[in-house]
PDB file of C-alpha atoms and ligand atoms in Angstrom:
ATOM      1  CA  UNK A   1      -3.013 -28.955   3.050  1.00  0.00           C
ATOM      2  CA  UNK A   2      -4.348 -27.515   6.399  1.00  0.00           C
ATOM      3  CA  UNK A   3      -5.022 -23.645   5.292  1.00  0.00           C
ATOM      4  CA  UNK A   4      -4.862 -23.146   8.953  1.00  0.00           C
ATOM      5  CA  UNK A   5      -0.840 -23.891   8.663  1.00  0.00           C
ATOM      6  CA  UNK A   6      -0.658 -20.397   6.800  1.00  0.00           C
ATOM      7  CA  UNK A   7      -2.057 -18.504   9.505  1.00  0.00           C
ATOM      8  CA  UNK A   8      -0.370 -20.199  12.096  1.00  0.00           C
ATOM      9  CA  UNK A   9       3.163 -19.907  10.386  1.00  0.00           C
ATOM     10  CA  UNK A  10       1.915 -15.961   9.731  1.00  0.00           C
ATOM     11  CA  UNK A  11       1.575 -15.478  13.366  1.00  0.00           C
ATOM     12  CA  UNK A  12       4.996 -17.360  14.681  1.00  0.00           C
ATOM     13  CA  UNK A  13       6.665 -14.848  12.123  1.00  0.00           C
ATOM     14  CA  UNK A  14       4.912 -11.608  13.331  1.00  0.00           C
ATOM     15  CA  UNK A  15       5.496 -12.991  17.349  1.00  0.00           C
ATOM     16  CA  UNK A  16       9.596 -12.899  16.173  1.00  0.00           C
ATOM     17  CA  UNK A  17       9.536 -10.163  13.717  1.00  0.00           C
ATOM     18  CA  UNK A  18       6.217  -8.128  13.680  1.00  0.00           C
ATOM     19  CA  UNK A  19       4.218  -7.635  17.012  1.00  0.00           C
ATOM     20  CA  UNK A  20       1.738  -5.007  17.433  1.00  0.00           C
ATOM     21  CA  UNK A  21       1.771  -2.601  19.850  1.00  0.00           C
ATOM     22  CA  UNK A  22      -1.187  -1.477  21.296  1.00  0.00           C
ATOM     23  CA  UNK A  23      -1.364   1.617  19.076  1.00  0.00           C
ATOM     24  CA  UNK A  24      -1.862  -0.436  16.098  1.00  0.00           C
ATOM     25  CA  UNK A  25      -4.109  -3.217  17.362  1.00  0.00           C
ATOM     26  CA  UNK A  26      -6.305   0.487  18.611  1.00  0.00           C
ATOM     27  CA  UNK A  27      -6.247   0.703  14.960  1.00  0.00           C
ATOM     28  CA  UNK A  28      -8.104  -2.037  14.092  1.00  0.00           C
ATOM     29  CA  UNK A  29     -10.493  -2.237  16.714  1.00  0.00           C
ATOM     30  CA  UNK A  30     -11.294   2.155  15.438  1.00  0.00           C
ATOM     31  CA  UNK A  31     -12.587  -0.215  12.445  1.00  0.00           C
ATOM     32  CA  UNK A  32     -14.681  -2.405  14.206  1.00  0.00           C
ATOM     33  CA  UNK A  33     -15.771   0.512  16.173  1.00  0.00           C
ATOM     34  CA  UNK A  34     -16.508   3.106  12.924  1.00  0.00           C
ATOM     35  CA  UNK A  35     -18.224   0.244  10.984  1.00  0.00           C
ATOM     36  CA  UNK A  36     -15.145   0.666   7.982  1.00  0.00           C
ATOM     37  CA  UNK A  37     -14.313  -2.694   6.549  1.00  0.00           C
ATOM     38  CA  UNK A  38     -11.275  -5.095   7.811  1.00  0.00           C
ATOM     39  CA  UNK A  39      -8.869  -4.147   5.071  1.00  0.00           C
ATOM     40  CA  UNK A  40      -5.915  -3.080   6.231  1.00  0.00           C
ATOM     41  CA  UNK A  41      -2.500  -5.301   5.719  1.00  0.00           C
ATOM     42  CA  UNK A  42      -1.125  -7.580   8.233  1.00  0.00           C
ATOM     43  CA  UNK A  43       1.764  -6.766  10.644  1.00  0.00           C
ATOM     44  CA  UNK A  44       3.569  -9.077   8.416  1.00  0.00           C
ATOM     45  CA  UNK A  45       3.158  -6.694   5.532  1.00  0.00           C
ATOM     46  CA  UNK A  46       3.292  -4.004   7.582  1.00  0.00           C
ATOM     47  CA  UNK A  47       6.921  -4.825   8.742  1.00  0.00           C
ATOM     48  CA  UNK A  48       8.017  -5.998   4.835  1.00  0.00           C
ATOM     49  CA  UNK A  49       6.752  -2.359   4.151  1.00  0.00           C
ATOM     50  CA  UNK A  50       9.334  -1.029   6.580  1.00  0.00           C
ATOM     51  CA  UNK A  51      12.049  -3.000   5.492  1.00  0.00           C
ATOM     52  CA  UNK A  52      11.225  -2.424   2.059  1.00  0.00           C
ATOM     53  CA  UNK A  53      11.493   1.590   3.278  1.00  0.00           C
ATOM     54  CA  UNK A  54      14.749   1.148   4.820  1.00  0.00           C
ATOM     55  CA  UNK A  55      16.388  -0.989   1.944  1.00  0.00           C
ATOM     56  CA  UNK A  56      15.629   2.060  -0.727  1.00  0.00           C
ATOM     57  CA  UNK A  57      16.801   5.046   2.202  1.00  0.00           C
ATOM     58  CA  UNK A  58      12.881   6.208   2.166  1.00  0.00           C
ATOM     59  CA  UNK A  59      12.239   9.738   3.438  1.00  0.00           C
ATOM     60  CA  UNK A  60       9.503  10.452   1.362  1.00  0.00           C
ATOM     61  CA  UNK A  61       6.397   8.365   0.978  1.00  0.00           C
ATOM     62  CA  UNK A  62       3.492   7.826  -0.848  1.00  0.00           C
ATOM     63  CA  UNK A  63       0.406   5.821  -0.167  1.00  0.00           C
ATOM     64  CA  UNK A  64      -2.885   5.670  -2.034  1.00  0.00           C
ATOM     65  CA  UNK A  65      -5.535   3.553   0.369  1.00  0.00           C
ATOM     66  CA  UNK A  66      -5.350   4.995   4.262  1.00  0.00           C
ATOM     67  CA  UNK A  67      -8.145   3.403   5.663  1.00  0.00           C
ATOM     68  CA  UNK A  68      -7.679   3.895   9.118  1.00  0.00           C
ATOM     69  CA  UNK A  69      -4.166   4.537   9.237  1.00  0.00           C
ATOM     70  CA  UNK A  70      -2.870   1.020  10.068  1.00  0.00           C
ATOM     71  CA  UNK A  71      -0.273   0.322   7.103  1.00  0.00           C
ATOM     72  CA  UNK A  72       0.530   4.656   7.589  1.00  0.00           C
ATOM     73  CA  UNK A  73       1.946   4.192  10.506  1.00  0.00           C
ATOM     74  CA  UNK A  74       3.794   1.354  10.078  1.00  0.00           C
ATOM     75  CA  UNK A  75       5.327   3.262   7.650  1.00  0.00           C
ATOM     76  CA  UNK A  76       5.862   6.368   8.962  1.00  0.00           C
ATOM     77  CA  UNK A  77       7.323   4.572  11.541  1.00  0.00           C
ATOM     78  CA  UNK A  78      10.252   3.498   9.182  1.00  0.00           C
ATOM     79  CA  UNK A  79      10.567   7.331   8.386  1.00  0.00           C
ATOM     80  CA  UNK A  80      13.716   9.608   9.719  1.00  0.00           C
ATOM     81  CA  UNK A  81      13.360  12.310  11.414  1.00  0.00           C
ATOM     82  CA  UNK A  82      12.734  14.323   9.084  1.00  0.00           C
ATOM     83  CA  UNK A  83      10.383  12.093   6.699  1.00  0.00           C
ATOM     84  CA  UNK A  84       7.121  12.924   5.381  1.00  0.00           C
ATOM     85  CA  UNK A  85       4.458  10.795   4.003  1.00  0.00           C
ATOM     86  CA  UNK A  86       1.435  11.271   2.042  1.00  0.00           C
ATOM     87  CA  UNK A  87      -1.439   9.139   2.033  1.00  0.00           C
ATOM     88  CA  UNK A  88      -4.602   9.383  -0.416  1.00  0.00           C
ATOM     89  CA  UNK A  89      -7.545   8.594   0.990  1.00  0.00           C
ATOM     90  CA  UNK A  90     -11.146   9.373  -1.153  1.00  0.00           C
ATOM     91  CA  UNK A  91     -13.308   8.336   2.051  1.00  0.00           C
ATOM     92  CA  UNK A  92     -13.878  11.636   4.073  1.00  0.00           C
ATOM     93  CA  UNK A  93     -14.770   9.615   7.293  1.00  0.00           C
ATOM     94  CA  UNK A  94     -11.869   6.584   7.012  1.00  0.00           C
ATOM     95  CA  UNK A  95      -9.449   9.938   6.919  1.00  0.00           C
ATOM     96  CA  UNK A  96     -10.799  11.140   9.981  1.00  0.00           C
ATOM     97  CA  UNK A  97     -10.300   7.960  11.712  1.00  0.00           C
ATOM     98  CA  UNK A  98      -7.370   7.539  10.385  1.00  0.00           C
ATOM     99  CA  UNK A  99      -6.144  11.060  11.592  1.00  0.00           C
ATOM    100  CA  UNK A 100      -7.248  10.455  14.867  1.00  0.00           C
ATOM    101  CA  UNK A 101      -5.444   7.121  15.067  1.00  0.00           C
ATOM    102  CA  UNK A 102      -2.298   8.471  13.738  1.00  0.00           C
ATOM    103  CA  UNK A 103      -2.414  11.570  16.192  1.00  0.00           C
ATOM    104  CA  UNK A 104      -2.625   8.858  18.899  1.00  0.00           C
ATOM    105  CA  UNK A 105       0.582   7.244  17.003  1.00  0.00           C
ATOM    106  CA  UNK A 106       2.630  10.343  17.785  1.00  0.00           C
ATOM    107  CA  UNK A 107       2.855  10.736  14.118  1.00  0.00           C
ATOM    108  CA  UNK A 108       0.520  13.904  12.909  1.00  0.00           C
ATOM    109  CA  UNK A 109       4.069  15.812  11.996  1.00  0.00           C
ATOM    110  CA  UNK A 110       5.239  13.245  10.074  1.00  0.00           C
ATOM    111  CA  UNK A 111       2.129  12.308   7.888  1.00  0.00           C
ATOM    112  CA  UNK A 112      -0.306  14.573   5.296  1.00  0.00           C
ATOM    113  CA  UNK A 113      -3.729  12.401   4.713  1.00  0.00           C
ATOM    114  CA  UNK A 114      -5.366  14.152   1.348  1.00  0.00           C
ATOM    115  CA  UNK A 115      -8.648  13.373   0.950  1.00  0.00           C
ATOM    116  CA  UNK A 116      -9.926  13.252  -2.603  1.00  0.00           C
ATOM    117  CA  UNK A 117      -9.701  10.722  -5.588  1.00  0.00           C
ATOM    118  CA  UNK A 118      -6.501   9.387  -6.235  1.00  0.00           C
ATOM    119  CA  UNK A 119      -6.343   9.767  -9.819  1.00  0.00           C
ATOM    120  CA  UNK A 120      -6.944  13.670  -9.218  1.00  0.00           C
ATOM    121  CA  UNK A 121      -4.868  14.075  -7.178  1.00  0.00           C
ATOM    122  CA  UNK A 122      -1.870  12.562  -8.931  1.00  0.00           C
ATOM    123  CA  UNK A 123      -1.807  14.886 -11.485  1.00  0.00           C
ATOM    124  CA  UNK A 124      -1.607  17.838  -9.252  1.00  0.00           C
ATOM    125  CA  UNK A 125       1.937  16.467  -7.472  1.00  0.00           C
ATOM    126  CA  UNK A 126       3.257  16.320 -11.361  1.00  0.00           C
ATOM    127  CA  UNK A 127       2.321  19.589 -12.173  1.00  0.00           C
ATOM    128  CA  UNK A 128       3.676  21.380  -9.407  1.00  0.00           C
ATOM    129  CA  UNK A 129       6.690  19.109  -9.725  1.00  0.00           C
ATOM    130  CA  UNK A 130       6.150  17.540  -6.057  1.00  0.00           C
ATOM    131  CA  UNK A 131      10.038  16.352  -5.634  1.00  0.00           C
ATOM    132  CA  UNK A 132      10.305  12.329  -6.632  1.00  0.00           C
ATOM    133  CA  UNK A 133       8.856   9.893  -3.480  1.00  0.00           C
ATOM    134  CA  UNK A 134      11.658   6.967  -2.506  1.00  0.00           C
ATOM    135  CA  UNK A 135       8.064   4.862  -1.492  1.00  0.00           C
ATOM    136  CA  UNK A 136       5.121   4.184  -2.737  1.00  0.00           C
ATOM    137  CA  UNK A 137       2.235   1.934  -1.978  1.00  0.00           C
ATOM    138  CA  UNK A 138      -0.011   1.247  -4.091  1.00  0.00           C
ATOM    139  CA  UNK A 139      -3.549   0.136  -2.030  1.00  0.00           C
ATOM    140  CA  UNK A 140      -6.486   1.671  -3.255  1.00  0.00           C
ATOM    141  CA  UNK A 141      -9.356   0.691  -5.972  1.00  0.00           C
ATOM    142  CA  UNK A 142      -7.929  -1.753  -8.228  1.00  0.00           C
ATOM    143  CA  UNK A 143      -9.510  -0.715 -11.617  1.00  0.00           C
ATOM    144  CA  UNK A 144      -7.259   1.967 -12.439  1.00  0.00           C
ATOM    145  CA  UNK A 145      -4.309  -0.120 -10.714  1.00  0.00           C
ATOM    146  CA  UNK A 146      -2.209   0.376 -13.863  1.00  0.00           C
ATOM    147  CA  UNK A 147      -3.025   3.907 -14.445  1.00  0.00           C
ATOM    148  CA  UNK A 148      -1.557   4.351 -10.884  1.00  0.00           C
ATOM    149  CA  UNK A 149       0.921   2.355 -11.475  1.00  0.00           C
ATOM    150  CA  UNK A 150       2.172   4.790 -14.549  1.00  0.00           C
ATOM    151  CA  UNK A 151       1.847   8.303 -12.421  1.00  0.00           C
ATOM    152  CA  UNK A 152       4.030   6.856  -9.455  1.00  0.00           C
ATOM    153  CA  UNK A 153       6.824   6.173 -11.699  1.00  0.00           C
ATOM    154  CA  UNK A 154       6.674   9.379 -13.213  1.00  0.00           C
ATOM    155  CA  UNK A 155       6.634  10.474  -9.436  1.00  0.00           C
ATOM    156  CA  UNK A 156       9.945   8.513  -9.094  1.00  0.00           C
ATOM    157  CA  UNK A 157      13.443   8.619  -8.890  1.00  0.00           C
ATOM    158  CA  UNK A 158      15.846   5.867 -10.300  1.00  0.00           C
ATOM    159  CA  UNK A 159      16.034   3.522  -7.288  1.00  0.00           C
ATOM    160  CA  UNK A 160      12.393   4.398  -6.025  1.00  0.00           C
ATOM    161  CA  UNK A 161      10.557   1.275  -4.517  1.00  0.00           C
ATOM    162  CA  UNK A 162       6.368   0.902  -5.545  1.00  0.00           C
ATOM    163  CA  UNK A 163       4.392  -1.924  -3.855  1.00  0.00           C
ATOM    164  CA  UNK A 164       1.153  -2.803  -5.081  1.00  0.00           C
ATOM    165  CA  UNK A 165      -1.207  -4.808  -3.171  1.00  0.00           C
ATOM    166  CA  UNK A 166      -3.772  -7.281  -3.758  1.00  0.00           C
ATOM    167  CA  UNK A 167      -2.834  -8.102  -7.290  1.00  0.00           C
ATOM    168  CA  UNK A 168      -3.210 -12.141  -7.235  1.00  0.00           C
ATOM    169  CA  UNK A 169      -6.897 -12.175  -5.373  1.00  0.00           C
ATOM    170  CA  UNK A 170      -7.011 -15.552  -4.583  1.00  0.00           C
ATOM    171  CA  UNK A 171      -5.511 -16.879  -7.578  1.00  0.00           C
ATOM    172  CA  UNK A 172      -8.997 -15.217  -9.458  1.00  0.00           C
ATOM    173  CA  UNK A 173      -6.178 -13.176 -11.698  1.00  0.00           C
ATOM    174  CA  UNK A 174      -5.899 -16.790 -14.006  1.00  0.00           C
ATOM    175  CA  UNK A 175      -9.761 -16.357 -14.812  1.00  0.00           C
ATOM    176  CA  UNK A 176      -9.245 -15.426 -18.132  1.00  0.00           C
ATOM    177  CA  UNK A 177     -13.005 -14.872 -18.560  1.00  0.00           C
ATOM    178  CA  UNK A 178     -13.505 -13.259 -14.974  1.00  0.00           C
ATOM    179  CA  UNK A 179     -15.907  -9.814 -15.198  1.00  0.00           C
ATOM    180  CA  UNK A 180     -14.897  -8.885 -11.793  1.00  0.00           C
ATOM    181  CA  UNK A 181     -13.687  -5.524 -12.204  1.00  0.00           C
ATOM    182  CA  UNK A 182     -10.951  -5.525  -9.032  1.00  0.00           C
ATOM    183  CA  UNK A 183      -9.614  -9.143 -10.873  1.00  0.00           C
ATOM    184  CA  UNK A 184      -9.572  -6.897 -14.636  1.00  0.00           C
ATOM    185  CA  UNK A 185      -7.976  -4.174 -13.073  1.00  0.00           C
ATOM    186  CA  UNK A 186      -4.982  -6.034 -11.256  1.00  0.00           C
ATOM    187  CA  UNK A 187      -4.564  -8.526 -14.206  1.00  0.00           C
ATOM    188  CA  UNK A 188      -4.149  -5.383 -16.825  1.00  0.00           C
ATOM    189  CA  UNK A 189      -1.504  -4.082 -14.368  1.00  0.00           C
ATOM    190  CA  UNK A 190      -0.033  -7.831 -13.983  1.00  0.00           C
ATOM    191  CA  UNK A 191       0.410  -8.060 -17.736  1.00  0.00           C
ATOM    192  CA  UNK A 192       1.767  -4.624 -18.001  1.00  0.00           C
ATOM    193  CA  UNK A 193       4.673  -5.516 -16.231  1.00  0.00           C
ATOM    194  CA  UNK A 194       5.913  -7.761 -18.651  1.00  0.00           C
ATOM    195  CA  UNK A 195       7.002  -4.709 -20.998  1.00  0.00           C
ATOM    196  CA  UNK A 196       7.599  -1.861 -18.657  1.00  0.00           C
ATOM    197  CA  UNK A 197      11.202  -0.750 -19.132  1.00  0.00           C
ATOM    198  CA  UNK A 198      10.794   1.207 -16.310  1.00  0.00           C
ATOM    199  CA  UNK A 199      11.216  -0.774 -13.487  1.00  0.00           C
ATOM    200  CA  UNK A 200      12.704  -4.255 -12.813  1.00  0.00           C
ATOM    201  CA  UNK A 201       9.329  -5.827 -10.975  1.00  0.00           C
ATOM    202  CA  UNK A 202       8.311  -9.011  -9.267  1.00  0.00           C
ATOM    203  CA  UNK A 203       5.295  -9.791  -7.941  1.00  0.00           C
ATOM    204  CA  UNK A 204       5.092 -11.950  -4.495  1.00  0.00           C
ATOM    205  CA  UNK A 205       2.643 -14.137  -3.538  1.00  0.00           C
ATOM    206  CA  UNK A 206       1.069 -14.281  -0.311  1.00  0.00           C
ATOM    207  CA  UNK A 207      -0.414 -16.861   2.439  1.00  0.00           C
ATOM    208  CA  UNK A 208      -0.841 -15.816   6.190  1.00  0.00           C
ATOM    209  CA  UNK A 209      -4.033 -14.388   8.336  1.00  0.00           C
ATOM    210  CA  UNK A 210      -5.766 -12.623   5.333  1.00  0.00           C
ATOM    211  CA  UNK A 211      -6.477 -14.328   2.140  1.00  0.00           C
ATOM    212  CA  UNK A 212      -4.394 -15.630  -0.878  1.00  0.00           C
ATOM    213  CA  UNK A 213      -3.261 -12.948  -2.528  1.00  0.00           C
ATOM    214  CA  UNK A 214       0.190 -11.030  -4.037  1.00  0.00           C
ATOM    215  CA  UNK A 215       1.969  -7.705  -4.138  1.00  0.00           C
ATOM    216  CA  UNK A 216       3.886  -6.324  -6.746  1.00  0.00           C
ATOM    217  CA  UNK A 217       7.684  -5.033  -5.593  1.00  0.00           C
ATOM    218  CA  UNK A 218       9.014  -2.901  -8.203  1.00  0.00           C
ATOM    219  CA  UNK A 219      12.103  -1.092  -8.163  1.00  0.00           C
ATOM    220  CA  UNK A 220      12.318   2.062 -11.055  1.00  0.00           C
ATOM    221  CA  UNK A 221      14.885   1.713 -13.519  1.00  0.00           C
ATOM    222  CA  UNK A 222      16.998   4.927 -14.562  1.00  0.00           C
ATOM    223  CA  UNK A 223      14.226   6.968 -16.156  1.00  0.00           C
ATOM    224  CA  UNK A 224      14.658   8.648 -19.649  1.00  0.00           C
ATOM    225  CA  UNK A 225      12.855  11.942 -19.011  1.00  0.00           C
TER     226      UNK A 225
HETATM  227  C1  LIG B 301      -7.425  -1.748   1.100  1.00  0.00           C
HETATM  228  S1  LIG B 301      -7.919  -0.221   1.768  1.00  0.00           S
HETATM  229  C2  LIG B 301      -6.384   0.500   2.304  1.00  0.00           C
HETATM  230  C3  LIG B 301      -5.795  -0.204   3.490  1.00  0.00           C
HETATM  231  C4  LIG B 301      -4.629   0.531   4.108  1.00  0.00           C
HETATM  232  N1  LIG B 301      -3.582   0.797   3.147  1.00  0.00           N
HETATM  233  C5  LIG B 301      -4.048  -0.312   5.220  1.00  0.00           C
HETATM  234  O1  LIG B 301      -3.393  -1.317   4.925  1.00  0.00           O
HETATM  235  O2  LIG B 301      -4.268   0.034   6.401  1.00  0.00           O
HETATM  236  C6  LIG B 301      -8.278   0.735   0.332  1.00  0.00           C
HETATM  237  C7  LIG B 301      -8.599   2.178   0.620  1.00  0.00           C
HETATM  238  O3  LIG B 301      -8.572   2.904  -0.604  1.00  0.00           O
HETATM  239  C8  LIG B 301      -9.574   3.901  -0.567  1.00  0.00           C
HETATM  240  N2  LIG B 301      -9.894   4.288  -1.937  1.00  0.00           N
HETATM  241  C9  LIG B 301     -10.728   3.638  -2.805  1.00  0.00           C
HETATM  242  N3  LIG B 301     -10.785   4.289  -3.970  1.00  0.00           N
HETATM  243  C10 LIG B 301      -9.960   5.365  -3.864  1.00  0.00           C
HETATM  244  C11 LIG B 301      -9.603   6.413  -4.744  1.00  0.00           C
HETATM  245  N4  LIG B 301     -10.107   6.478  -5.983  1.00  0.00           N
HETATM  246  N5  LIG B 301      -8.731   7.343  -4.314  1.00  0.00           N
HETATM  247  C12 LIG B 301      -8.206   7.272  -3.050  1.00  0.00           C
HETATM  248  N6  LIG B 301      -8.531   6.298  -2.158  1.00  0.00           N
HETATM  249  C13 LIG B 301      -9.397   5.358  -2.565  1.00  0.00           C
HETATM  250  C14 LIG B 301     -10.721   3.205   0.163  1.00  0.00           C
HETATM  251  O4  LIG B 301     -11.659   4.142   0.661  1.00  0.00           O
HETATM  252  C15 LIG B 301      -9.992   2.415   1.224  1.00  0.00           C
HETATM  253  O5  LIG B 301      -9.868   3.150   2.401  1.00  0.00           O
END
């Protein structure tokens, strides 16, 4: 099949349901501009994040992965009034982009960029009891994907949504024998799912403008505590 059909079909859906403005398309050119790698999601997966936010009532978020800000603020987008999201970012100069390009969203109120390691910081929100996130997004180094995976559910309330991206890498995740660390990392949190108790998970498969690749969409269960 034409591979060029996916992209195609990608873009017909995000001209009905998923057009950039030009605040996010500034975004991506910031990228271009700052020399940070093309990683951000599509404004398909941009808009499933917002729908995603508004199916589970989201006025809390977390993200680990800013980048430059382009999947933030099409999250904090979805946010009421009086949301709040938190994004984890270890790269001191993606967060300043990503600051600036969020401040030119309108959003600065709204959104709290931490920059450190993600599995620091994690910790920290448990021990000071951080109330539970409705959101999370899951988007940053994929070796510890499952460890991640583990501390936002115990940042979670029953009914709390977590999104993991890049977990199918271009089908590499059914290389048994595969030493790529980003493939070992998703496929431990792949096979992880299939005796969590903690949340009823899928994980979706995706075509479109970027590459071949999945998300997981889990929803936590009622948590013993
Ligand atoms: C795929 S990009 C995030 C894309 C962004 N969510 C978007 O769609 O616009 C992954 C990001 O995770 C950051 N990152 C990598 N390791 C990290 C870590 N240990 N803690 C926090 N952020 C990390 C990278 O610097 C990079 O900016």
């Amino acid at each position: 099949m034409d591979e060029k059909i996916f992209e195609r079909v990608d873009n017909y859906i995000s001209d009905i349901s998923a057009q950039e403005d030009k605040i996010l398309s500034d975004v991506i050119k910031s990228l271009a501009e700052e020399n940070i790698p093309q990683m951000s999601v599509s404004a398909n997966h941009g808009k499933l994040l917002q729908v995603l936010m508004i199916s589970c009532n989201a006025k809390r978020v977390l993200e680990l992965g800013t980048l430059g800000g382009y999947s933030t603020i099409w999250m904090a987008r979805a946010l009421p009034s009086n949301g709040k999201l938190i994004s984890l970012e270890i790269d001191k100069h993606y967060s300043d982009v990503a600051k600036r390009n969020i401040k030119n969203a309108g959003l600065s109120e709204k959104v709290d960029i931490r920059v450190g390691r993600a599995l620091d910081i994690l910790p920290t929100f448990i021990e000071k009891k951080e109330e539970p996130f409705d959101f999370i997004f899951i988007d940053a180094d994929k070796p510890p994907y499952t460890e991640y995976f583990e501390l936002a559910i115990k940042l979670s309330r029953e009914g709390t949504i977590i999104v993991c991206d890049n977990v199918i890498r271009e089908g590499k995740v059914l290389d048994d024998n595969s030493s790529d660390e980003k493939v070992l990392g998703v496929q431990r949190l792949n096979e992880s799912l299939r005796k969590n108790k903690n949340v009823t998970a899928t994980i979706l498969q995706t075509v479109g403008v970027k590459e071949h690749d999945g998300m997981v969409v889990a929803v936590v269960n009622r948590l013993s505590k």
